[in-house]
Amino acid sequence: MAGAFTMVWALVLVLLWRALRRREAGQALKQPERLVVWGGLVLPTLVLTALLVYGSLTSARVTGVGVEPDMVVEVTARQWQWHFRYRDADDAVLGESVDALAMPLGRMVEFRITSDDVIHSFWVPRLGGKIDAIPGRVNVLRLRADAAVPMRGQCAEFCGLEHARMLFPVRVMEAAAMPAWLAAQPPARADEPPSAQAPAGRAPPRHRASENVL
């Protein structure tokens, strides 16, 4: 898209330069309607059609349409915590983690996302799309991490007083290393009764608002 934009912008500059030269020379276009047809109809149609085809093919590849996922992660959002349950291709539970997400390197992961209380939004900026976590509904998002680099996930929907702390690190690792990582995760903490310190009745958040979870 950047390359297509550069070519279109260069063409616009050339046409502008030619128009300014004609204006300085006092020359009028012999057939101005041709400029309208080619510049206003043909060129935009060709450019937008090419971008639509390219975007559709790329979207199908990135989102894994028609491809069986290598892993399923059930995501439950709550004020203010992320709970992840990992399943393999045979739907067997591999493990769970809280406020930390693991992804197998180069594998397609299907996230099934919901919420226990209010609307949250699941987002890993380095991997692309985000999707809302809505109580009583399961939304599906597929992502693949092709590089084992530090990543951070976050809630992208204002969900309450501690929204800024609703962060989680994303650990990208070889698939063979995931069982050991999951086995080392602490068990999920039980919900606390409502109090002034936990107005939503949940366990306190793990991260400070300014903490770098990576």
mmCIF file of C-alpha atoms in Angstrom:
data_model
loop_
_atom_site.group_PDB
_atom_site.id
_atom_site.type_symbol
_atom_site.label_atom_id
_atom_site.label_comp_id
_atom_site.label_asym_id
_atom_site.label_seq_id
_atom_site.Cartn_x
_atom_site.Cartn_y
_atom_site.Cartn_z
ATOM 1 C CA MET A 1 0.000 0.000 0.000
ATOM 2 C CA ALA A 2 2.885 2.354 0.733
ATOM 3 C CA GLY A 3 4.345 1.670 -2.712
ATOM 4 C CA ALA A 4 0.992 2.216 -4.430
ATOM 5 C CA PHE A 5 0.495 5.459 -2.530
ATOM 6 C CA THR A 6 3.964 6.680 -3.542
ATOM 7 C CA MET A 7 3.288 6.022 -7.226
ATOM 8 C CA VAL A 8 -0.098 7.751 -7.123
ATOM 9 C CA TRP A 9 1.363 10.737 -5.282
ATOM 10 C CA ALA A 10 4.201 11.019 -7.816
ATOM 11 C CA LEU A 11 1.670 10.963 -10.651
ATOM 12 C CA VAL A 12 -0.351 13.712 -8.964
ATOM 13 C CA LEU A 13 2.771 15.863 -8.653
ATOM 14 C CA VAL A 14 3.620 15.363 -12.330
ATOM 15 C CA LEU A 15 0.103 16.338 -13.383
ATOM 16 C CA LEU A 16 0.227 19.370 -11.092
ATOM 17 C CA TRP A 17 3.557 20.421 -12.597
ATOM 18 C CA ARG A 18 2.167 20.114 -16.121
ATOM 19 C CA ALA A 19 -0.947 22.094 -15.179
ATOM 20 C CA LEU A 20 1.137 24.904 -13.677
ATOM 21 C CA ARG A 21 3.330 25.047 -16.795
ATOM 22 C CA ARG A 22 0.261 25.303 -19.020
ATOM 23 C CA ARG A 23 -1.123 28.057 -16.828
ATOM 24 C CA GLU A 24 2.099 30.065 -17.016
ATOM 25 C CA ALA A 25 2.196 29.658 -20.795
ATOM 26 C CA GLY A 26 -1.432 30.662 -21.104
ATOM 27 C CA GLN A 27 -2.361 27.391 -22.778
ATOM 28 C CA ALA A 28 -5.744 25.789 -22.266
ATOM 29 C CA LEU A 29 -6.456 22.076 -22.496
ATOM 30 C CA LYS A 30 -7.760 21.093 -25.910
ATOM 31 C CA GLN A 31 -9.969 18.343 -24.476
ATOM 32 C CA PRO A 32 -10.430 18.959 -20.724
ATOM 33 C CA GLU A 33 -13.076 16.224 -20.490
ATOM 34 C CA ARG A 34 -10.342 13.628 -21.103
ATOM 35 C CA LEU A 35 -8.614 14.691 -17.885
ATOM 36 C CA VAL A 36 -11.868 14.230 -15.973
ATOM 37 C CA VAL A 37 -12.458 10.779 -17.462
ATOM 38 C CA TRP A 38 -8.908 9.454 -17.018
ATOM 39 C CA GLY A 39 -7.999 11.246 -13.802
ATOM 40 C CA GLY A 40 -11.387 11.172 -12.109
ATOM 41 C CA LEU A 41 -12.794 7.824 -13.247
ATOM 42 C CA VAL A 42 -10.294 5.428 -14.795
ATOM 43 C CA LEU A 43 -7.308 5.997 -12.487
ATOM 44 C CA PRO A 44 -9.238 5.823 -9.158
ATOM 45 C CA THR A 45 -11.103 2.728 -10.355
ATOM 46 C CA LEU A 46 -7.883 0.915 -11.258
ATOM 47 C CA VAL A 47 -6.078 1.913 -8.053
ATOM 48 C CA LEU A 48 -8.962 1.060 -5.714
ATOM 49 C CA THR A 49 -9.618 -2.256 -7.468
ATOM 50 C CA ALA A 50 -5.965 -3.260 -7.126
ATOM 51 C CA LEU A 51 -5.921 -2.314 -3.444
ATOM 52 C CA LEU A 52 -9.181 -4.212 -2.838
ATOM 53 C CA VAL A 53 -7.820 -7.391 -4.412
ATOM 54 C CA TYR A 54 -4.491 -7.121 -2.603
ATOM 55 C CA GLY A 55 -6.163 -6.325 0.738
ATOM 56 C CA SER A 56 -8.626 -9.221 0.424
ATOM 57 C CA LEU A 57 -5.897 -11.756 -0.374
ATOM 58 C CA THR A 58 -3.664 -10.456 2.419
ATOM 59 C CA SER A 59 -6.519 -10.413 4.920
ATOM 60 C CA ALA A 60 -7.393 -14.034 4.146
ATOM 61 C CA ARG A 61 -3.771 -15.067 4.721
ATOM 62 C CA VAL A 62 -3.286 -13.068 7.924
ATOM 63 C CA THR A 63 -6.627 -13.974 9.544
ATOM 64 C CA GLY A 64 -6.346 -17.674 8.702
ATOM 65 C CA VAL A 65 -9.659 -17.991 6.891
ATOM 66 C CA GLY A 66 -10.238 -21.631 5.976
ATOM 67 C CA VAL A 67 -7.237 -22.815 8.011
ATOM 68 C CA GLU A 68 -7.486 -25.014 11.079
ATOM 69 C CA PRO A 69 -5.885 -23.246 14.075
ATOM 70 C CA ASP A 70 -2.957 -24.892 15.811
ATOM 71 C CA MET A 71 -4.157 -23.762 19.229
ATOM 72 C CA VAL A 72 -7.242 -22.291 20.840
ATOM 73 C CA VAL A 73 -7.017 -19.802 23.706
ATOM 74 C CA GLU A 74 -10.153 -18.996 25.660
ATOM 75 C CA VAL A 75 -9.873 -15.420 26.903
ATOM 76 C CA THR A 76 -11.989 -14.160 29.792
ATOM 77 C CA ALA A 77 -11.707 -10.464 30.676
ATOM 78 C CA ARG A 78 -12.816 -9.044 33.995
ATOM 79 C CA GLN A 79 -12.194 -5.949 36.072
ATOM 80 C CA TRP A 80 -9.226 -5.877 35.936
ATOM 81 C CA GLN A 81 -7.686 -9.123 34.884
ATOM 82 C CA TRP A 82 -7.088 -11.347 31.846
ATOM 83 C CA HIS A 83 -7.629 -15.087 32.229
ATOM 84 C CA PHE A 84 -6.288 -17.371 29.466
ATOM 85 C CA ARG A 85 -7.141 -21.069 29.043
ATOM 86 C CA TYR A 86 -5.130 -22.958 26.410
ATOM 87 C CA ARG A 87 -6.476 -25.851 24.330
ATOM 88 C CA ASP A 88 -4.761 -27.935 21.663
ATOM 89 C CA ALA A 89 -6.165 -28.967 18.272
ATOM 90 C CA ASP A 90 -8.015 -31.847 19.983
ATOM 91 C CA ASP A 91 -9.699 -29.439 22.452
ATOM 92 C CA ALA A 92 -7.741 -30.786 25.412
ATOM 93 C CA VAL A 93 -6.864 -28.206 28.083
ATOM 94 C CA LEU A 94 -3.109 -27.587 28.153
ATOM 95 C CA GLY A 95 -3.054 -25.074 30.990
ATOM 96 C CA GLU A 96 -4.062 -21.633 32.189
ATOM 97 C CA SER A 97 -2.413 -18.310 32.870
ATOM 98 C CA VAL A 98 -3.461 -14.990 34.364
ATOM 99 C CA ASP A 99 -2.276 -11.576 33.120
ATOM 100 C CA ALA A 100 0.325 -13.200 30.850
ATOM 101 C CA LEU A 101 -0.213 -14.701 27.403
ATOM 102 C CA ALA A 102 1.949 -17.281 25.645
ATOM 103 C CA MET A 103 1.841 -17.917 21.886
ATOM 104 C CA PRO A 104 3.625 -20.588 19.842
ATOM 105 C CA LEU A 105 6.009 -19.124 17.300
ATOM 106 C CA GLY A 106 4.686 -19.191 13.740
ATOM 107 C CA ARG A 107 1.448 -20.990 14.653
ATOM 108 C CA MET A 108 -2.106 -19.797 14.060
ATOM 109 C CA VAL A 109 -3.914 -19.204 17.346
ATOM 110 C CA GLU A 110 -7.671 -18.788 17.622
ATOM 111 C CA PHE A 111 -8.778 -16.572 20.517
ATOM 112 C CA ARG A 112 -12.315 -17.028 21.841
ATOM 113 C CA ILE A 113 -12.952 -13.889 23.805
ATOM 114 C CA THR A 114 -15.634 -13.015 26.337
ATOM 115 C CA SER A 115 -16.102 -10.968 29.522
ATOM 116 C CA ASP A 116 -17.352 -11.659 33.027
ATOM 117 C CA ASP A 117 -18.624 -8.153 33.777
ATOM 118 C CA VAL A 118 -18.392 -5.100 31.477
ATOM 119 C CA ILE A 119 -17.215 -4.624 27.892
ATOM 120 C CA HIS A 120 -13.449 -4.888 27.517
ATOM 121 C CA SER A 121 -11.350 -5.023 24.328
ATOM 122 C CA PHE A 122 -8.575 -7.541 23.591
ATOM 123 C CA TRP A 123 -5.650 -5.998 21.691
ATOM 124 C CA VAL A 124 -2.045 -6.956 20.971
ATOM 125 C CA PRO A 125 -0.867 -3.916 18.944
ATOM 126 C CA ARG A 126 2.129 -5.655 17.328
ATOM 127 C CA LEU A 127 -0.114 -8.397 15.928
ATOM 128 C CA GLY A 128 -2.915 -6.267 14.510
ATOM 129 C CA GLY A 129 -6.649 -6.367 15.017
ATOM 130 C CA LYS A 130 -8.489 -5.913 18.270
ATOM 131 C CA ILE A 131 -11.908 -7.187 19.227
ATOM 132 C CA ASP A 132 -14.350 -6.475 22.036
ATOM 133 C CA ALA A 133 -14.894 -8.815 24.971
ATOM 134 C CA ILE A 134 -18.644 -8.684 25.605
ATOM 135 C CA PRO A 135 -20.511 -10.380 28.478
ATOM 136 C CA GLY A 136 -22.652 -13.280 27.265
ATOM 137 C CA ARG A 137 -20.981 -13.377 23.836
ATOM 138 C CA VAL A 138 -17.898 -15.109 22.439
ATOM 139 C CA ASN A 139 -15.995 -13.197 19.744
ATOM 140 C CA VAL A 140 -13.335 -14.976 17.690
ATOM 141 C CA LEU A 141 -10.003 -13.523 16.578
ATOM 142 C CA ARG A 142 -7.092 -15.328 14.926
ATOM 143 C CA LEU A 143 -3.509 -14.132 15.274
ATOM 144 C CA ARG A 144 -0.078 -15.506 14.414
ATOM 145 C CA ALA A 145 3.222 -14.320 15.857
ATOM 146 C CA ASP A 146 6.029 -14.785 13.335
ATOM 147 C CA ALA A 147 8.801 -13.289 15.470
ATOM 148 C CA ALA A 148 9.808 -13.948 19.059
ATOM 149 C CA VAL A 149 10.021 -10.302 20.065
ATOM 150 C CA PRO A 150 8.677 -8.603 23.216
ATOM 151 C CA MET A 151 5.007 -7.720 22.917
ATOM 152 C CA ARG A 152 2.373 -6.243 25.164
ATOM 153 C CA GLY A 153 -1.367 -6.739 25.175
ATOM 154 C CA GLN A 154 -3.896 -4.419 26.716
ATOM 155 C CA CYS A 155 -7.530 -3.587 27.148
ATOM 156 C CA ALA A 156 -8.529 -1.055 24.486
ATOM 157 C CA GLU A 157 -11.960 -0.203 25.889
ATOM 158 C CA PHE A 158 -12.382 1.987 28.975
ATOM 159 C CA CYS A 159 -13.715 -0.456 31.536
ATOM 160 C CA GLY A 160 -13.447 1.226 34.927
ATOM 161 C CA LEU A 161 -11.131 2.854 37.420
ATOM 162 C CA GLU A 162 -8.186 0.500 36.857
ATOM 163 C CA HIS A 163 -8.425 0.323 33.069
ATOM 164 C CA ALA A 164 -4.865 1.625 32.595
ATOM 165 C CA ARG A 165 -3.489 -1.323 34.597
ATOM 166 C CA MET A 166 -5.229 -3.990 32.501
ATOM 167 C CA LEU A 167 -2.057 -5.020 30.669
ATOM 168 C CA PHE A 168 -0.419 -8.343 29.932
ATOM 169 C CA PRO A 169 2.924 -9.389 28.432
ATOM 170 C CA VAL A 170 2.859 -11.664 25.378
ATOM 171 C CA ARG A 171 5.526 -14.384 25.389
ATOM 172 C CA VAL A 172 6.237 -15.843 21.956
ATOM 173 C CA MET A 173 8.073 -19.159 22.204
ATOM 174 C CA GLU A 174 8.596 -22.454 20.435
ATOM 175 C CA ALA A 175 5.571 -24.738 20.729
ATOM 176 C CA ALA A 176 7.659 -27.344 22.544
ATOM 177 C CA ALA A 177 8.462 -24.863 25.327
ATOM 178 C CA MET A 178 4.856 -23.991 26.113
ATOM 179 C CA PRO A 179 3.974 -26.963 28.403
ATOM 180 C CA ALA A 180 6.815 -26.086 30.766
ATOM 181 C CA TRP A 181 5.853 -22.405 30.749
ATOM 182 C CA LEU A 182 2.221 -23.239 31.515
ATOM 183 C CA ALA A 183 3.210 -25.626 34.299
ATOM 184 C CA ALA A 184 5.183 -22.812 35.948
ATOM 185 C CA GLN A 185 2.240 -20.386 36.013
ATOM 186 C CA PRO A 186 0.663 -19.663 39.418
ATOM 187 C CA PRO A 187 -2.983 -20.675 39.836
ATOM 188 C CA ALA A 188 -5.657 -18.065 39.247
ATOM 189 C CA ARG A 189 -6.548 -16.108 42.369
ATOM 190 C CA ALA A 190 -10.039 -16.356 43.742
ATOM 191 C CA ASP A 191 -12.339 -13.349 43.503
ATOM 192 C CA GLU A 192 -12.452 -11.128 46.550
ATOM 193 C CA PRO A 193 -15.690 -9.822 48.042
ATOM 194 C CA PRO A 194 -16.554 -6.212 47.150
ATOM 195 C CA SER A 195 -14.661 -3.614 49.106
ATOM 196 C CA ALA A 196 -13.448 -0.020 48.841
ATOM 197 C CA GLN A 197 -10.109 -1.325 47.546
ATOM 198 C CA ALA A 198 -11.688 -3.676 44.994
ATOM 199 C CA PRO A 199 -14.892 -1.953 43.858
ATOM 200 C CA ALA A 200 -15.625 -4.593 41.226
ATOM 201 C CA GLY A 201 -15.178 -7.453 43.680
ATOM 202 C CA ARG A 202 -12.056 -8.734 41.969
ATOM 203 C CA ALA A 203 -8.501 -9.391 43.005
ATOM 204 C CA PRO A 204 -6.260 -6.295 42.908
ATOM 205 C CA PRO A 205 -4.463 -5.700 39.580
ATOM 206 C CA ARG A 206 -0.946 -7.016 39.213
ATOM 207 C CA HIS A 207 0.521 -4.070 37.346
ATOM 208 C CA ARG A 208 0.967 -0.426 38.167
ATOM 209 C CA ALA A 209 -0.330 1.966 35.518
ATOM 210 C CA SER A 210 3.188 2.995 34.462
ATOM 211 C CA GLU A 211 4.860 -0.435 34.814
ATOM 212 C CA ASN A 212 6.553 -1.909 31.768
ATOM 213 C CA VAL A 213 5.129 -5.412 31.677
ATOM 214 C CA LEU A 214 7.645 -6.492 29.044
#
